[in-house]
PDB file of C-alpha atoms in Angstrom:
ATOM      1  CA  UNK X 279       9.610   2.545  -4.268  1.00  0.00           C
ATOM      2  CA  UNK X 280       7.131   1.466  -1.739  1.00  0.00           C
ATOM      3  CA  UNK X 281       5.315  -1.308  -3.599  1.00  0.00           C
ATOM      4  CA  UNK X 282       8.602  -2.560  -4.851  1.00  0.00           C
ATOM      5  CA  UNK X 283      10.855  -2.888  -1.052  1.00  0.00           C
ATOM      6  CA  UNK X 284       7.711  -4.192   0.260  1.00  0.00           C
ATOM      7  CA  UNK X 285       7.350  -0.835   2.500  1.00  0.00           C
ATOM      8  CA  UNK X 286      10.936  -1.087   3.438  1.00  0.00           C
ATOM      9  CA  UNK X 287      10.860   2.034   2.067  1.00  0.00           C
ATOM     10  CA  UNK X 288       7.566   4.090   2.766  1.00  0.00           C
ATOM     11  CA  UNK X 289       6.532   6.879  -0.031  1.00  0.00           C
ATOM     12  CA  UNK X 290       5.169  10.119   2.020  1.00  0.00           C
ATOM     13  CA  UNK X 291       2.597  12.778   0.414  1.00  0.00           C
ATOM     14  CA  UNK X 292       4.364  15.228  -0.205  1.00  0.00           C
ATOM     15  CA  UNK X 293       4.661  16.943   2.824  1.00  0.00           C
ATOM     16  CA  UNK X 294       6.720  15.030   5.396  1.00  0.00           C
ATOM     17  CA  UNK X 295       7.389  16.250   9.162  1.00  0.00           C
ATOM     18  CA  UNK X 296      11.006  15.413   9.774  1.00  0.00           C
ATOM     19  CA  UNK X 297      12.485  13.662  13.138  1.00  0.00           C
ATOM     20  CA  UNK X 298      13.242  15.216  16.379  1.00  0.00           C
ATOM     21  CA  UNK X 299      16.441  13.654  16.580  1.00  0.00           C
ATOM     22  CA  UNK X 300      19.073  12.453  13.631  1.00  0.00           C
ATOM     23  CA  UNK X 301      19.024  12.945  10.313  1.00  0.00           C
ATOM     24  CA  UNK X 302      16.548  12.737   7.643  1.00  0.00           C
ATOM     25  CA  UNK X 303      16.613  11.413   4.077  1.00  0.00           C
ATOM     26  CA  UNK X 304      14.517  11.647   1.068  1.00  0.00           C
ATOM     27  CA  UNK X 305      14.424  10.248  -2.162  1.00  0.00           C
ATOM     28  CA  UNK X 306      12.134  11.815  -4.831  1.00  0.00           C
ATOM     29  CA  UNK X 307      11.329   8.959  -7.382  1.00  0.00           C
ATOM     30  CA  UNK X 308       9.303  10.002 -11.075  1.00  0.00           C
ATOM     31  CA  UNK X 309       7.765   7.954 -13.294  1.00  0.00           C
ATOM     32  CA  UNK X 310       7.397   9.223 -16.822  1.00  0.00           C
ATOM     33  CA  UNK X 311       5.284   6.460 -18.163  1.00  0.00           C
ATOM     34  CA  UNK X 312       4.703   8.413 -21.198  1.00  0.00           C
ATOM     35  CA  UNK X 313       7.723   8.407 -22.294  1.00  0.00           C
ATOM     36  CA  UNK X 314       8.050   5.004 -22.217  1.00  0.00           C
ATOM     37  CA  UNK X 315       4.988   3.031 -24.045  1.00  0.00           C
ATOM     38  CA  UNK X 316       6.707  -0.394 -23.774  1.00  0.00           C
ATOM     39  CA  UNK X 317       6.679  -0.430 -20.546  1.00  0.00           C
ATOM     40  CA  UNK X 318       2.834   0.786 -19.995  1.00  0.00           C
ATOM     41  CA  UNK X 319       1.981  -3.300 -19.365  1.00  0.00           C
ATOM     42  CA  UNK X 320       4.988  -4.628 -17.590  1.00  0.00           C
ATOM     43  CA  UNK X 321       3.662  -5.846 -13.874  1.00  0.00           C
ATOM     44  CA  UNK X 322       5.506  -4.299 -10.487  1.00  0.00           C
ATOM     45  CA  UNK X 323       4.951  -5.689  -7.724  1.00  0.00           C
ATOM     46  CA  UNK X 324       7.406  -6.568  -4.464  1.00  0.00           C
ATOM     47  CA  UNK X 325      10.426  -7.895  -5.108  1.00  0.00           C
ATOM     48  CA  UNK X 326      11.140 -11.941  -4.698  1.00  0.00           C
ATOM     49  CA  UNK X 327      14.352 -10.861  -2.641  1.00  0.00           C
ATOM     50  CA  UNK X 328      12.166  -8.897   0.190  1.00  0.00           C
ATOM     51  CA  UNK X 329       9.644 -11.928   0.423  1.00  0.00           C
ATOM     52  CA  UNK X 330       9.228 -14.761   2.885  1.00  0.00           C
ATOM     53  CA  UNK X 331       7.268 -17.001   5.116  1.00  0.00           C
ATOM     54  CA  UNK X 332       8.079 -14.197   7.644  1.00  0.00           C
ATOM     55  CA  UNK X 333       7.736 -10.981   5.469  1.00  0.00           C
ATOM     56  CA  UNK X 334       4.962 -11.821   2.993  1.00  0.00           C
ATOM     57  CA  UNK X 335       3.762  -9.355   0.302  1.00  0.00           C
ATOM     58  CA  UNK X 336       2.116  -6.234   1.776  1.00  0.00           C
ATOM     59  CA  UNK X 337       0.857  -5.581  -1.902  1.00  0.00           C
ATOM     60  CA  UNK X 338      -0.252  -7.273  -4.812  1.00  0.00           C
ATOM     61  CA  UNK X 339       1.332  -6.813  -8.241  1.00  0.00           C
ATOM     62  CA  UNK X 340      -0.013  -4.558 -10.669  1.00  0.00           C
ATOM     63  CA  UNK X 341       0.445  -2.998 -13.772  1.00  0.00           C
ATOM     64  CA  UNK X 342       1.850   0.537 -14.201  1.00  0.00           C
ATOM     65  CA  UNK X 343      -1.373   1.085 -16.585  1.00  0.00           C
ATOM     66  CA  UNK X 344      -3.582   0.181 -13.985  1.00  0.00           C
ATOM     67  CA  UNK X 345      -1.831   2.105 -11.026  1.00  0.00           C
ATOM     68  CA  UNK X 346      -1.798   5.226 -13.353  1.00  0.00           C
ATOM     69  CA  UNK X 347      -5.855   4.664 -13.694  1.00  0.00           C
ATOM     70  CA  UNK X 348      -6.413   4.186  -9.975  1.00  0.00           C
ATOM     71  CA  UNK X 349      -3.960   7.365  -8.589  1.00  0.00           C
ATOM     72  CA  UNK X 350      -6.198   9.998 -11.162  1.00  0.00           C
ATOM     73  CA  UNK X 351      -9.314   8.504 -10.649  1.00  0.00           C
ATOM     74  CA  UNK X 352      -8.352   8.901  -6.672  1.00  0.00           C
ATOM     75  CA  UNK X 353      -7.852  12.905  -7.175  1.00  0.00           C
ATOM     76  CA  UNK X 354      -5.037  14.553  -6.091  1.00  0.00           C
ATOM     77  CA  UNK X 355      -6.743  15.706  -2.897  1.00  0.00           C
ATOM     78  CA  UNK X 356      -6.979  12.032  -1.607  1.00  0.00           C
ATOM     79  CA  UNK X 357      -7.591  13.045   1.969  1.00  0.00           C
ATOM     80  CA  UNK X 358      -3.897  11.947   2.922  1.00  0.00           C
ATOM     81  CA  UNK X 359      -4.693   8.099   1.426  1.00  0.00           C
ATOM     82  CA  UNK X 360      -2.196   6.797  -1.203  1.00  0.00           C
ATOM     83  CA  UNK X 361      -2.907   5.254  -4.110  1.00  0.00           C
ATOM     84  CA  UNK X 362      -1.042   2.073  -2.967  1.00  0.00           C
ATOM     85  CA  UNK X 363      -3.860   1.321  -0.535  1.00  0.00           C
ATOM     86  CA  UNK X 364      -6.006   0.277  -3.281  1.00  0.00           C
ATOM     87  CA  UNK X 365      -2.746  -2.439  -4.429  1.00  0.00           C
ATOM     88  CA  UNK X 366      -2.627  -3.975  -0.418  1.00  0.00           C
ATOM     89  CA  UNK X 367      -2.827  -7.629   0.252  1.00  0.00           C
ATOM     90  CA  UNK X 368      -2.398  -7.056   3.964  1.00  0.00           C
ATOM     91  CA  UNK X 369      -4.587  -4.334   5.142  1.00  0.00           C
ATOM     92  CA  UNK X 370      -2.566  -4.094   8.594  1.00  0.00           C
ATOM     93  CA  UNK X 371      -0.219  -1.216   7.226  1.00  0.00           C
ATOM     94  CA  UNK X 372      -2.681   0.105   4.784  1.00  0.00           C
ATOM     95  CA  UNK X 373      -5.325   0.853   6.809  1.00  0.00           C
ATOM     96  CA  UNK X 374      -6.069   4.493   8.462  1.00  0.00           C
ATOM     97  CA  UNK X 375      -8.262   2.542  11.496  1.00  0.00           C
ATOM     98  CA  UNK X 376      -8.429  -0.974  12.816  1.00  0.00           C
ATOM     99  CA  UNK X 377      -9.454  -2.475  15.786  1.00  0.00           C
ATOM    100  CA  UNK X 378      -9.643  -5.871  17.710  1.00  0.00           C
ATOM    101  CA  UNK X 379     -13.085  -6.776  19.653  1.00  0.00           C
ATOM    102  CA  UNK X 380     -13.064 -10.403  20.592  1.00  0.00           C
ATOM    103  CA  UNK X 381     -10.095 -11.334  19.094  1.00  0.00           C
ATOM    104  CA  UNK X 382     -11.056 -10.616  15.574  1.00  0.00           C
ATOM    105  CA  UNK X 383      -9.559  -8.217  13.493  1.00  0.00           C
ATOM    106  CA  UNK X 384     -11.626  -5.222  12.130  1.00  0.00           C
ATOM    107  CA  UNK X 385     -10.301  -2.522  10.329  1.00  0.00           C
ATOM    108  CA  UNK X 386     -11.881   0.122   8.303  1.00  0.00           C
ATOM    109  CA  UNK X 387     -10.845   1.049   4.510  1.00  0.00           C
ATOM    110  CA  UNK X 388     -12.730   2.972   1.871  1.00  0.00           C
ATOM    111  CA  UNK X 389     -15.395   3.696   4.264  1.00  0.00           C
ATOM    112  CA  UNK X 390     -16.464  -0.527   4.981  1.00  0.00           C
ATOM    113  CA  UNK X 391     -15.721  -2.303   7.420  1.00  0.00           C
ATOM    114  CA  UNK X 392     -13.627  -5.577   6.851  1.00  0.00           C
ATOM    115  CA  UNK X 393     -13.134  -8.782   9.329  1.00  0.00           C
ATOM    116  CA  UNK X 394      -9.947 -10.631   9.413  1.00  0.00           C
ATOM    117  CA  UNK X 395     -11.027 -14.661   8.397  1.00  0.00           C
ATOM    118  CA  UNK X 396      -8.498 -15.825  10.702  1.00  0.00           C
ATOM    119  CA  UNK X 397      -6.551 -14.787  13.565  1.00  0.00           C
ATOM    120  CA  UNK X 398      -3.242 -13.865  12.220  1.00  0.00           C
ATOM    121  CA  UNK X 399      -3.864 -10.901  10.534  1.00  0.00           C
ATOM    122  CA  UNK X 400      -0.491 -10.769   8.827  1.00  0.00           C
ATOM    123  CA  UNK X 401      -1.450 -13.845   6.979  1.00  0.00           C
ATOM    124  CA  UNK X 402      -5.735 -13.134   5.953  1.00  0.00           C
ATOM    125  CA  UNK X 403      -7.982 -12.146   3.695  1.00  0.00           C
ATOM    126  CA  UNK X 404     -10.676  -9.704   4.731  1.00  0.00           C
ATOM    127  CA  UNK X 405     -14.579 -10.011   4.105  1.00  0.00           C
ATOM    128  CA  UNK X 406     -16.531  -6.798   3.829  1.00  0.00           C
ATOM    129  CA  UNK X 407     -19.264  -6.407   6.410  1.00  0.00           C
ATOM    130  CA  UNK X 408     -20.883  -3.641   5.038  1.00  0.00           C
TER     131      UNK X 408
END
């Protein structure tokens, strides 16, 4: 649900601390990919309806084959990182740490440190440093 809404909805891990104040609402979504071979290939990704010059794609698309691969060969105890991290185009969300020094962007991920190529980090690529 994440990848698809373009984190207009966010997925939690499994434990999820509710609000101090109003409501709170949940949606459990399954995949059974198993169950349904044909669609093992088929590419997700965000939808075109959630995407513009303003809001671009906070991940790439990807196949439900290849998510599958990446969320076991994470582990289940994934230190409290999702799978989808591993899918991002813009690191700004999917980061646990980032940082500005000089007016550059760094952020860590998977234990490397990244630099934003240019100053809008909502609209870069990141080189690994390290």
């Amino acid at each position: 649900m994440q990848l698809i809404s373009n984190e207009e909805f966010k997925s939690s891990q499994h434990r999820v601390v509710p609000k101090s104040i109003g409501p709170r609402i949940s949606i459990a979504c399954f995949l059974r990919p198993q169950r349904l071979p044909e669609n093992s290939s088929r590419v997700y990704g965000p939808l075109k309806e959630l995407i513009s010059d303003e809001n671009p794609p906070v991940y790439r698309e990807t196949a439900l084959k290849e998510f599958i691969e990446h969320y076991y060969a994470k582990g289940l105890n994934g230190n409290g990182i999702s799978a989808l991290e591993h899918f991002c185009v813009l690191f700004l969300d999917c980061t646990m740490i980032d940082w500005l020094v000089n007016d550059a962007l760094y952020m860590e991920h998977d234990h490397s440190i990244l630099k934003a190529r240019q100053s809008n980090p909502k609209l870069t690529n990141f080189i690994r440093l390290n």
